[in-house]
CSV table of C-alpha atoms (C1' of nucleotides) in Angstrom, one decimal:
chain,number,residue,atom,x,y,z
W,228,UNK,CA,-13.2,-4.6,-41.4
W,229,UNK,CA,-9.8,-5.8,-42.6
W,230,UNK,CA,-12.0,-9.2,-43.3
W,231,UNK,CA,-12.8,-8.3,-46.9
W,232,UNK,CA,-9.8,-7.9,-49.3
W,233,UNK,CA,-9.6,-6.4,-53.2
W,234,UNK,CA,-8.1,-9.9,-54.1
W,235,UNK,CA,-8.8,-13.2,-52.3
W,236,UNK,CA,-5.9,-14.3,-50.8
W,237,UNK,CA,-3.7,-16.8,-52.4
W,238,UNK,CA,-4.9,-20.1,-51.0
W,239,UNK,CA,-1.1,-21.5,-49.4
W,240,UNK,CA,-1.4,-17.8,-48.1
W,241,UNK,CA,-4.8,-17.8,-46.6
W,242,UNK,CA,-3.8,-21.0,-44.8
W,243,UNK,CA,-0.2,-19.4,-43.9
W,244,UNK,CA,-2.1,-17.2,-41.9
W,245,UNK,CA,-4.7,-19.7,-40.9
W,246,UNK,CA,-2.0,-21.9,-38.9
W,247,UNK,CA,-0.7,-18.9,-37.7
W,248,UNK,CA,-3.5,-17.7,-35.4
W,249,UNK,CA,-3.7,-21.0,-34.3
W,250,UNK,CA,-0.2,-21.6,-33.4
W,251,UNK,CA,-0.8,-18.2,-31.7
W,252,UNK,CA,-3.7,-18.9,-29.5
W,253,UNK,CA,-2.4,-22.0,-28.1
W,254,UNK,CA,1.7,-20.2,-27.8
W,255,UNK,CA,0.3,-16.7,-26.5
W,256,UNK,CA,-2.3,-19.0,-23.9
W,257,UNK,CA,0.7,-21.0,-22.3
W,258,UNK,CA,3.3,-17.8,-22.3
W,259,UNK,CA,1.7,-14.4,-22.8
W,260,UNK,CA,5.3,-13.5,-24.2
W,261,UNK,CA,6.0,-16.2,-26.3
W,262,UNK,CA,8.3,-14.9,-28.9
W,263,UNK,CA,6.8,-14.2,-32.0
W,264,UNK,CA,9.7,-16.0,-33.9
W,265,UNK,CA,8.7,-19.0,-32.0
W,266,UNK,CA,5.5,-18.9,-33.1
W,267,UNK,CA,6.6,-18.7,-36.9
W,268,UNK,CA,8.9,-21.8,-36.4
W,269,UNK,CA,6.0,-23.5,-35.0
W,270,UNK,CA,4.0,-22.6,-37.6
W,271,UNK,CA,6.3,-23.6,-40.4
W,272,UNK,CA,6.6,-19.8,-42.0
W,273,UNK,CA,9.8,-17.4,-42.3
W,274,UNK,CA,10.0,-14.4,-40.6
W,275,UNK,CA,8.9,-12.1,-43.0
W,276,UNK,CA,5.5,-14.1,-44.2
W,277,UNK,CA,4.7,-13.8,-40.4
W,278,UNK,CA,4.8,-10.2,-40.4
W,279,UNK,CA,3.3,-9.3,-43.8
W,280,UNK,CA,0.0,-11.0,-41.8
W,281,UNK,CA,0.7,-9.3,-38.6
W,282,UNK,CA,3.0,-6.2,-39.2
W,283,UNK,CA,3.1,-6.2,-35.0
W,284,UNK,CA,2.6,-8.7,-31.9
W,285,UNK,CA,-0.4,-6.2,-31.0
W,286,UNK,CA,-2.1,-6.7,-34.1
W,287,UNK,CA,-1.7,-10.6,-33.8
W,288,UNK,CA,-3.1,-10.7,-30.3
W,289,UNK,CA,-6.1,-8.9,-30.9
W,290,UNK,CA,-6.6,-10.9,-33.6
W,291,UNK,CA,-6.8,-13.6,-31.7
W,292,UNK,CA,-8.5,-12.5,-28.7
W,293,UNK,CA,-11.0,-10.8,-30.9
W,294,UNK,CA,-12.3,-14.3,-32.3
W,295,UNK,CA,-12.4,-16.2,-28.9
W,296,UNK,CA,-14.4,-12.9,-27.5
W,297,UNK,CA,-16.7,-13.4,-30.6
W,298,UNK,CA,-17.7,-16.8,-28.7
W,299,UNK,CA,-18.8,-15.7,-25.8
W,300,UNK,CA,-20.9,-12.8,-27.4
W,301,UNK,CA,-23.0,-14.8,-29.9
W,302,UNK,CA,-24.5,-16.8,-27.2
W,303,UNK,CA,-26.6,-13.5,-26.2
W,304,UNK,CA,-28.7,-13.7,-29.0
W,305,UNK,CA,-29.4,-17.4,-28.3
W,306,UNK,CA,-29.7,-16.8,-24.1
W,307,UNK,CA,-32.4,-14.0,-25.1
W,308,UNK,CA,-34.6,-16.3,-26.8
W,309,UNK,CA,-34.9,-18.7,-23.9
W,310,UNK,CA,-34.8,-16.6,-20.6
W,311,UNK,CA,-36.0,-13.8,-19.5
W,312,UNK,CA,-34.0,-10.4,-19.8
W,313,UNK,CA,-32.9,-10.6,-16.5
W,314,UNK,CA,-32.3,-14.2,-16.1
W,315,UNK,CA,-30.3,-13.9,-20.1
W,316,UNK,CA,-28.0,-11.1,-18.9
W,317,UNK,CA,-27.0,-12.5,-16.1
W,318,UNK,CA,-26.0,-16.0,-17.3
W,319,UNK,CA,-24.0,-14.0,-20.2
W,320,UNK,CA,-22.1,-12.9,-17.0
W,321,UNK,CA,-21.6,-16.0,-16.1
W,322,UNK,CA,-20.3,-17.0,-19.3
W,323,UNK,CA,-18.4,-14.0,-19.9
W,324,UNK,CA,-16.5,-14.8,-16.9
W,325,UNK,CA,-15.7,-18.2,-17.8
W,326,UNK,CA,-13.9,-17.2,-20.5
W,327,UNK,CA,-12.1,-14.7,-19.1
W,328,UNK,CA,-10.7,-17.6,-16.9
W,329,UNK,CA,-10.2,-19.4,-19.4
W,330,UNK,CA,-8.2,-17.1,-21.8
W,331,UNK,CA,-6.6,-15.2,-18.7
W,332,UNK,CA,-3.3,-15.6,-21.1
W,333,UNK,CA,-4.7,-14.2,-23.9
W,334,UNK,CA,-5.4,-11.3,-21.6
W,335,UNK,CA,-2.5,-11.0,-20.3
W,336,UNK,CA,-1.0,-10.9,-23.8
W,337,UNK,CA,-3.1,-8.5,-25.1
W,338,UNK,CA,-2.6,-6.3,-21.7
W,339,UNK,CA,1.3,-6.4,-22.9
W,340,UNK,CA,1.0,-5.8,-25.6
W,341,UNK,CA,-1.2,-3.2,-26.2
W,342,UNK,CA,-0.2,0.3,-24.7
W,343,UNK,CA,-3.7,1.9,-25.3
W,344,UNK,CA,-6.6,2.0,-22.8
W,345,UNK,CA,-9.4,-0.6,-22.9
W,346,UNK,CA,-8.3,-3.8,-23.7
W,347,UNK,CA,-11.6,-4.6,-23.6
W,348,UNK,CA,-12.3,-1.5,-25.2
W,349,UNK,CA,-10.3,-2.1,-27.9
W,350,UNK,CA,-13.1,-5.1,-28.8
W,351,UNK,CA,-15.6,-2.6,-27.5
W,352,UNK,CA,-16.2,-1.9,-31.5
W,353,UNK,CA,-16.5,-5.7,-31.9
W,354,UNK,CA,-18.9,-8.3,-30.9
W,355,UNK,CA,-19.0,-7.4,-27.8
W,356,UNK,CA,-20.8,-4.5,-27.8
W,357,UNK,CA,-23.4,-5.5,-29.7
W,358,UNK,CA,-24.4,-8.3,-27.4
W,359,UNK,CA,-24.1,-6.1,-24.4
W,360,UNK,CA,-26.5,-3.2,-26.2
W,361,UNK,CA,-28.8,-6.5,-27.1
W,362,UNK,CA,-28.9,-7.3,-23.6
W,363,UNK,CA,-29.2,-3.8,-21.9
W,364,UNK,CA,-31.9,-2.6,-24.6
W,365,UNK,CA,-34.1,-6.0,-23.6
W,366,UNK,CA,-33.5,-5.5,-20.3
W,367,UNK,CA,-34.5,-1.5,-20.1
W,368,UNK,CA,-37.4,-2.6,-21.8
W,369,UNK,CA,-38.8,-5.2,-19.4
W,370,UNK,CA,-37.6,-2.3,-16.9
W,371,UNK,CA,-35.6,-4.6,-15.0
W,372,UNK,CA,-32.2,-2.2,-14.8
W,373,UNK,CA,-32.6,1.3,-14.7
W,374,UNK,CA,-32.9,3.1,-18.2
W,375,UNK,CA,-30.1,5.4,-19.6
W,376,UNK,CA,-27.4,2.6,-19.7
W,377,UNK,CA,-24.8,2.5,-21.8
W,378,UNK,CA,-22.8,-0.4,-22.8
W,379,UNK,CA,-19.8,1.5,-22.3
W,380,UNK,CA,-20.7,1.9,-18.6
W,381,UNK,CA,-21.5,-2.3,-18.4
W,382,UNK,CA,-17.8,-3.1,-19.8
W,383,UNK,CA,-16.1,-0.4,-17.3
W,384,UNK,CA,-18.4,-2.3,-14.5
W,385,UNK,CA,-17.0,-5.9,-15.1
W,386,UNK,CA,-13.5,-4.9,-16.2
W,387,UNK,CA,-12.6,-6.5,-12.6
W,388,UNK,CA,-12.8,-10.1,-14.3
W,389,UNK,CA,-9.8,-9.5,-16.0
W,390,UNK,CA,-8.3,-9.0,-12.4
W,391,UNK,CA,-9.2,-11.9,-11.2
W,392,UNK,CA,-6.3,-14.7,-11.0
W,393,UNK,CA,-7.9,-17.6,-13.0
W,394,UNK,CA,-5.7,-20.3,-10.6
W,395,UNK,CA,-6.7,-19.5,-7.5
W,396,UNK,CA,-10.3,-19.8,-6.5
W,397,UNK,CA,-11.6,-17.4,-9.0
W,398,UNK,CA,-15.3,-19.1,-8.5
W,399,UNK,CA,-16.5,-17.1,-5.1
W,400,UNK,CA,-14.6,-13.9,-6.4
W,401,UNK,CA,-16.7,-13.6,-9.5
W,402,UNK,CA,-19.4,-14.2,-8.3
W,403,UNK,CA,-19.6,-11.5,-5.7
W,404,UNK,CA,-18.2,-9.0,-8.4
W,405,UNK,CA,-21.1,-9.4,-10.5
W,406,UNK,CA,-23.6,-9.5,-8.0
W,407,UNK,CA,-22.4,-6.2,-6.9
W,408,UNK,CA,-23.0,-4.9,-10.4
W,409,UNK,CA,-26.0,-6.1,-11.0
W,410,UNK,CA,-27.4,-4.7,-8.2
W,411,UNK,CA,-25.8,-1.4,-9.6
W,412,UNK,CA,-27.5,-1.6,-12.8
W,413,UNK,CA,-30.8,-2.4,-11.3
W,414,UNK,CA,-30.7,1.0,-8.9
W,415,UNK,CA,-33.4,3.0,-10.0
W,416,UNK,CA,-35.0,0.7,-12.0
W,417,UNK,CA,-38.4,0.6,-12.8
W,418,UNK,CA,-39.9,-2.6,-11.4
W,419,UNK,CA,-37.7,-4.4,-8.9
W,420,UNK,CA,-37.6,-8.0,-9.4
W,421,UNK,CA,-36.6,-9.2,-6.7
W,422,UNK,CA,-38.8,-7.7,-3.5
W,423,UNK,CA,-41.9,-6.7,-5.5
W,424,UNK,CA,-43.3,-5.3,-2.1
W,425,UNK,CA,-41.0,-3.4,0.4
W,426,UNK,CA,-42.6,-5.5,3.4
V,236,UNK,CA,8.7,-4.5,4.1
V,237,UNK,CA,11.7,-5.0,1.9
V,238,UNK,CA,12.2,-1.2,3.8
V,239,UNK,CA,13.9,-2.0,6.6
V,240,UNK,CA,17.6,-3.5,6.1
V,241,UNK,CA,20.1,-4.4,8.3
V,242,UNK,CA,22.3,-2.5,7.6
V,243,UNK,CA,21.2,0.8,6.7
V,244,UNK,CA,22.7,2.1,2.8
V,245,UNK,CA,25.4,3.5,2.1
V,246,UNK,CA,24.8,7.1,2.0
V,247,UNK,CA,25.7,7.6,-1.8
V,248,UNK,CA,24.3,4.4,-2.1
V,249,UNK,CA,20.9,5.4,-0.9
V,250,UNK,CA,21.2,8.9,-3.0
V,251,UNK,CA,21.4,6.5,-6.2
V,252,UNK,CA,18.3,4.4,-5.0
V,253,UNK,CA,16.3,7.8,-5.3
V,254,UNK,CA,17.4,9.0,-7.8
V,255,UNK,CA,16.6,6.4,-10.0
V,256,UNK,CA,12.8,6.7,-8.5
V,257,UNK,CA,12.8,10.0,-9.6
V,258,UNK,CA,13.8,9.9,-12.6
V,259,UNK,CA,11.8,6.3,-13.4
V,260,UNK,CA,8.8,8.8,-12.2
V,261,UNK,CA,9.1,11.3,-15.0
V,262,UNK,CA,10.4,8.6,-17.7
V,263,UNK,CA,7.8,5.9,-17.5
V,264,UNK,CA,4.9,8.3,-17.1
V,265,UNK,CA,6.1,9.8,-19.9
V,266,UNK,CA,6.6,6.8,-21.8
V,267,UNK,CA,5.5,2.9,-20.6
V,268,UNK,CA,8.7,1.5,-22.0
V,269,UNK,CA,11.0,3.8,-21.8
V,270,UNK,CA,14.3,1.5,-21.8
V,271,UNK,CA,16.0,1.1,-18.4
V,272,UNK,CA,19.5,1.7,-19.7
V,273,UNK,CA,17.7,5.5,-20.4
V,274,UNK,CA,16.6,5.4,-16.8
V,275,UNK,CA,20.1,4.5,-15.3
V,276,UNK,CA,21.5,6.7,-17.4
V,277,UNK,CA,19.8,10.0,-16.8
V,278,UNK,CA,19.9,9.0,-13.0
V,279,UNK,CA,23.7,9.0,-13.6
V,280,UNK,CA,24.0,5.1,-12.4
V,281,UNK,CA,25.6,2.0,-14.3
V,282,UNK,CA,23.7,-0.8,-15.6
V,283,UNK,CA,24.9,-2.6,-12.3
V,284,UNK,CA,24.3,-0.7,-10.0
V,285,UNK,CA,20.7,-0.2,-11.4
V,286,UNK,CA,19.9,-3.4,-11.5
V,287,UNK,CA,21.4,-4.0,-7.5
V,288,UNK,CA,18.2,-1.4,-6.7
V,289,UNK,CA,16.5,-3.5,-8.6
V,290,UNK,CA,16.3,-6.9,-9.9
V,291,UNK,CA,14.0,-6.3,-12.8
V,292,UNK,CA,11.3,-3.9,-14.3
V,293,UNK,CA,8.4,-5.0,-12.8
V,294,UNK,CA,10.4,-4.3,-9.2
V,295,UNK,CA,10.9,-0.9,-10.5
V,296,UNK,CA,7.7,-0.3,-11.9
V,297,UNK,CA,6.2,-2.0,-8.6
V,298,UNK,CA,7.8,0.2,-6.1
V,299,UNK,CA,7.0,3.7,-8.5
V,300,UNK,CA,3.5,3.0,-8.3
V,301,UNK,CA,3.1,2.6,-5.1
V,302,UNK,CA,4.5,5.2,-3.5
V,303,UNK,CA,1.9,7.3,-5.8
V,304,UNK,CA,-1.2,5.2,-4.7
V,305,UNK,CA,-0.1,5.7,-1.1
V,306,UNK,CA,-0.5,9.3,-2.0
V,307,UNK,CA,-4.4,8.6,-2.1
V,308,UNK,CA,-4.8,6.1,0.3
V,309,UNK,CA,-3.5,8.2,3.0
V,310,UNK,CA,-6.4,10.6,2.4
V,311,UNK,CA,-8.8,8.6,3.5
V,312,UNK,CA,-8.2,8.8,7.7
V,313,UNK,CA,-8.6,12.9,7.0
V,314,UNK,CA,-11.9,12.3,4.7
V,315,UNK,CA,-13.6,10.4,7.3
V,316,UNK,CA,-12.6,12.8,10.0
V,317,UNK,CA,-14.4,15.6,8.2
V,318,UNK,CA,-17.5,13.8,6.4
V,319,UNK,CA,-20.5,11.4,7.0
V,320,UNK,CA,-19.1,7.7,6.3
V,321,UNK,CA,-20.7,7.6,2.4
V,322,UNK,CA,-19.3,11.3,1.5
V,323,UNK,CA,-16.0,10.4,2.9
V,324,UNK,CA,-16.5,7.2,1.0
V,325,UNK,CA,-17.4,8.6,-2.3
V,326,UNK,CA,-14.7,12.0,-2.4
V,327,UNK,CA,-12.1,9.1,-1.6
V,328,UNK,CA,-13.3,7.4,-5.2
V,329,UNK,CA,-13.1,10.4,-6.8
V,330,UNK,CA,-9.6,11.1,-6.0
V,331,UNK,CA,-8.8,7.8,-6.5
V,332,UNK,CA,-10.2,8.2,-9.8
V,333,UNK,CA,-7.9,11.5,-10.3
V,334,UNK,CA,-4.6,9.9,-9.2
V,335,UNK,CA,-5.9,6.7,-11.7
V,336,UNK,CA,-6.0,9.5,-14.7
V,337,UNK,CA,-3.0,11.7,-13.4
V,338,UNK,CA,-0.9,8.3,-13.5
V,339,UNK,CA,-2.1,6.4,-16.6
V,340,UNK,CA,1.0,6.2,-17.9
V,341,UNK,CA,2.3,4.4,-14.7
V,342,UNK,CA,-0.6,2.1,-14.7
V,343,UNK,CA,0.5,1.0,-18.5
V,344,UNK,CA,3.6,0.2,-17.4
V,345,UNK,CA,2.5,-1.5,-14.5
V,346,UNK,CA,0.6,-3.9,-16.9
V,347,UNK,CA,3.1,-4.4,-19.1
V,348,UNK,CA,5.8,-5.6,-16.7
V,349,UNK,CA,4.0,-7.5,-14.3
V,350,UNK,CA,3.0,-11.1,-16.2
V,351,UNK,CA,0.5,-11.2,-12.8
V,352,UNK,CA,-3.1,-10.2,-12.1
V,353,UNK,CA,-4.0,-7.2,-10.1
V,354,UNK,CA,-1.8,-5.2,-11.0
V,355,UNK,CA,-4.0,-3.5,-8.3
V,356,UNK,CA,-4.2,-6.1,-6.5
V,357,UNK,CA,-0.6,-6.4,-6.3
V,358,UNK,CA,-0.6,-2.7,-4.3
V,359,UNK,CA,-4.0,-4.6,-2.4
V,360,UNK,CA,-1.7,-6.1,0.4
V,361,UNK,CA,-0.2,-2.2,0.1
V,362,UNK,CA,-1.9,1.1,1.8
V,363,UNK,CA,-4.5,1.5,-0.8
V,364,UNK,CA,-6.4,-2.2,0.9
V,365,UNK,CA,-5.8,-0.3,4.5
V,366,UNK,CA,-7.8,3.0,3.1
V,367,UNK,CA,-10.5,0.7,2.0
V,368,UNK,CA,-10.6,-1.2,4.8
V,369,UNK,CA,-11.2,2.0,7.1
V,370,UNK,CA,-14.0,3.7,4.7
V,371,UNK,CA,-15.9,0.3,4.2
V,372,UNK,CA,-16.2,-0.5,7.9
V,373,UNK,CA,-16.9,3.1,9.0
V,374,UNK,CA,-20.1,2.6,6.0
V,375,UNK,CA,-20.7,-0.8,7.4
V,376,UNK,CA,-21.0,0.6,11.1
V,377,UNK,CA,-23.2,3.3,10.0
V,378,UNK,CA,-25.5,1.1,7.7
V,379,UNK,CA,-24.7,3.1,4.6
V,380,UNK,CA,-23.8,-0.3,2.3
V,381,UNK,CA,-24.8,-3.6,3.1
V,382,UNK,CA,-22.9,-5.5,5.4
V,383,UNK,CA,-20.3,-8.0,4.6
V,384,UNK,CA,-18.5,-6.3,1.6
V,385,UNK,CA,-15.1,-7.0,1.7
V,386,UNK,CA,-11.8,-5.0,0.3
V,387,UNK,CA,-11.5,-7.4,-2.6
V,388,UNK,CA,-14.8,-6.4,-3.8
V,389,UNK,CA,-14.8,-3.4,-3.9
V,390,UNK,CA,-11.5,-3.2,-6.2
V,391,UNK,CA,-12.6,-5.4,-8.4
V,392,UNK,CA,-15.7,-3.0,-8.6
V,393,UNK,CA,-13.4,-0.2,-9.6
V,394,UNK,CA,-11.7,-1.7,-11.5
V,395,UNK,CA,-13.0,0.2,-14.7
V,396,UNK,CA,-11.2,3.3,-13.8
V,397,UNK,CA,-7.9,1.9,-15.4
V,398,UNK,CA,-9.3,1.0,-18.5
V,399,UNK,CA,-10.5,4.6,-18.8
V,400,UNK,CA,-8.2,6.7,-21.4
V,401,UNK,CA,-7.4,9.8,-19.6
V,402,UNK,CA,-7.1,11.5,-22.8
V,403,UNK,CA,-10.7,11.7,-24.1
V,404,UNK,CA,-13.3,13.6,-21.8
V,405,UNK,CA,-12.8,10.5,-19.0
V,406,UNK,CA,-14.4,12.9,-16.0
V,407,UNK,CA,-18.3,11.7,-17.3
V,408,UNK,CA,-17.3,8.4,-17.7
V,409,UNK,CA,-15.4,7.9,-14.2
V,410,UNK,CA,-18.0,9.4,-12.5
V,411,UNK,CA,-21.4,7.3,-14.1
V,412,UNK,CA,-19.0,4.0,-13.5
V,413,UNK,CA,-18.7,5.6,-9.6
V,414,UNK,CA,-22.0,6.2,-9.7
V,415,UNK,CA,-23.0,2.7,-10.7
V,416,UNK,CA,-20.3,1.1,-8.2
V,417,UNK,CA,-21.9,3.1,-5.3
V,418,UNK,CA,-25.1,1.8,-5.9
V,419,UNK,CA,-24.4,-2.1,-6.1
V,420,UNK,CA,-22.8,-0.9,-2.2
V,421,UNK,CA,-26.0,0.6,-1.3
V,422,UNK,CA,-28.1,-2.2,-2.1
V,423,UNK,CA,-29.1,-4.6,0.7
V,424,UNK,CA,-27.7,-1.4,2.7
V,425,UNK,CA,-29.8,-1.1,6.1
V,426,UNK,CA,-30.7,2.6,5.7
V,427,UNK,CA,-31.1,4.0,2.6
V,428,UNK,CA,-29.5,7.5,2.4
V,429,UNK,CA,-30.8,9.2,-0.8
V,430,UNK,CA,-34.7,7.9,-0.1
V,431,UNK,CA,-35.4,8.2,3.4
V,432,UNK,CA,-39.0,6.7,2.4
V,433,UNK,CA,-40.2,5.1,-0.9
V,434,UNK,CA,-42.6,8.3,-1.2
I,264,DA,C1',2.4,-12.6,-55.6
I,265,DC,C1',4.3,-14.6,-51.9
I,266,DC,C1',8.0,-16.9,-49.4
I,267,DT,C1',12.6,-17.7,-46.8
I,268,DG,C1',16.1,-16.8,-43.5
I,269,DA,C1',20.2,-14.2,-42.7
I,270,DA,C1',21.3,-9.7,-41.0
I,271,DC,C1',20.5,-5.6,-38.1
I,272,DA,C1',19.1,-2.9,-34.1
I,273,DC,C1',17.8,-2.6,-29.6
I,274,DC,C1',17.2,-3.7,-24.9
I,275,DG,C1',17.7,-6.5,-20.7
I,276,DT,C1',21.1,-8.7,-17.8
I,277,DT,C1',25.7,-10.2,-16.3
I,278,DC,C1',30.3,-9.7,-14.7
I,279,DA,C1',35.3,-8.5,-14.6
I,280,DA,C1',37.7,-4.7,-13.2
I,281,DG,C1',37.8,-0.7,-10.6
I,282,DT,C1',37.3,2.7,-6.1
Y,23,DA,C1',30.7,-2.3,0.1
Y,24,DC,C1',29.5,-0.3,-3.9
Y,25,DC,C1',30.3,1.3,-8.6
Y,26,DT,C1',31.2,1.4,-13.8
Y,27,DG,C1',30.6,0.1,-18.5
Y,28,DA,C1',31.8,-3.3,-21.9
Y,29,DA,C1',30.1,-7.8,-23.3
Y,30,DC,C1',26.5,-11.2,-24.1
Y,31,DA,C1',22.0,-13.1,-25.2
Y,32,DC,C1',17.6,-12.6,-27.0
Y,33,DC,C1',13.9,-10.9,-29.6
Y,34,DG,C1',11.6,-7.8,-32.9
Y,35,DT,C1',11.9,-6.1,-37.6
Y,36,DT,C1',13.8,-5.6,-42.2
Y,37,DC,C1',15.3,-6.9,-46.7
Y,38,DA,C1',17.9,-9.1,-50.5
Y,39,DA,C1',17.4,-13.2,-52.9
Y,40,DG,C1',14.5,-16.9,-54.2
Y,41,DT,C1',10.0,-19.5,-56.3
DNA sequence: ACCTGAACACCGTTCAAGT
DNA sequence: ACCTGAACACCGTTCAAGT
């Protein structure tokens, strides 16, 4: 939304900002509190260019997090094409939670950050939530999770991930979460994949 | 465990410790970062003296929430006393889901002081993993969820609930995200309480 | 139009002096 | 044995002066 400006931005100021986010993501991913001085110094701007990009540490961080989400949510398109609807979602989980392993610092971060509900949430307007509609709506469809879903109900389901301490055997964990929740999104549905017959 | 000292407090000692938790109550709920210099303040303590009770903010914060969450927790022995395993199971969420809305403002400063996951999970080696304990075996024993499910999945599976914004009609959303979580518990369950028989 | 960096305000933490 | 409150350090934010 902010993406579009009256006037371009002057180009030393475009790439001001540029080196700034990606000072931030690798500062922010080691510390979640690096300070943001620190991260102008490393980025070779004063004080005051850093915050006439980013008027507050919130508005840096979901910057950032916002792009590296963006990732993980284009591959739904691509996982849609090749799989089935079931067999797409569910790799998506897989991948989702990757990267929430892998950007636990980011997270953590934006969780400090942020004093508003739904971190996630806050990206719920983003990326995010079109690639979980994409993948609910194909997989109603093929009737393979019960209808009436709504992607807010999907993020509130996995919103354990971000719980889940990336360092210490996070595989096994994960993996039981989203089984659990994809058994709870295929309750009621209309064909059961799994057991076609009861017996 | 930190409870029980050798020597027991001071008695105007002790009267400062609570008073501090009563005011850090009303002041963080009110406001996630309320300054601890406020805190020690209005509980009519030094800087020093606060910060003998307690080291730093995330001790404070820790010890706040919970006393709160075992507010809940300790509901669940009388719940299973006077309902069938999966109601006892279910009113306990619901509460749970209550005291998660009634304490929002807790839970934000939860995450914001504590650089750790869980911030549930934290409170997990706490009363609130002894209450889940009891209402998952008592299900287990009577074949309402499958069998195996351990604590740590099922708080990761409600995980959700904190990311809900008490502020904005959270009642529907809490209770399809319940909903949801019930039925990933359900499934692989040996009886199957809502549909006695397919038809 | 954009930048720099010193200056200011605020909060967490420590510690010398008190009872 | 415990308390007080001034002092210190650090970080976020602003702004006058520069290009």
């Amino acid at each position: 939304m902010q993406d579009e400006r009256s006037t371009p931005l002057r180009p030393d100021a475009q790439r001001n900002r540029e080196r700034i986010l990606e000072v931030a993501l690798t500062e922010l991913t080691r510390a979640a509190d690096a300070p943001l001085s620190t991260i102008a110094k490393k980025a070779g701007v004063g004080q005051g260019t850093f915050y006439r990009n980013f008027p507050n540490r919130e508005a840096l961080v979901l910057e950032v997090y916002r792009y590296e989400m963006q990732q993980v949510a284009d591959t739904a398109v691509q996982l849609l094409r090749s799989r089935t609807p079931d067999q797409a979602l569910r790799e998506w989980m897989d991948r989702l939670a990757q990267y929430a392993m892998a950007k636990a610092g980011l997270a953590d971060a934006l969780r400090k950050s942020t004093g508003r509900y739904g971190s996630l949430a806050q990206l719920g307007h983003g990326p995010v939530t079109r690639a979980v509609t994409l993948l609910l709506n194909a997989n109603e469809q093929a009737g393979t999770i019960r209808p009436g879903l709504t992607p807010d109900d999907f993020v509130l389901a996995i919103a354990g991930l971000w719980q889940i301490d990336p360092h210490r055997d996070w595989q096994p964990r994960a993996k039981r979460l989203l089984d659990l929740v994809m058994d709870g999104l295929r309750a009621g549905a209309i064909r059961s994949p799994g057991r076609p017959e009861p017996d």
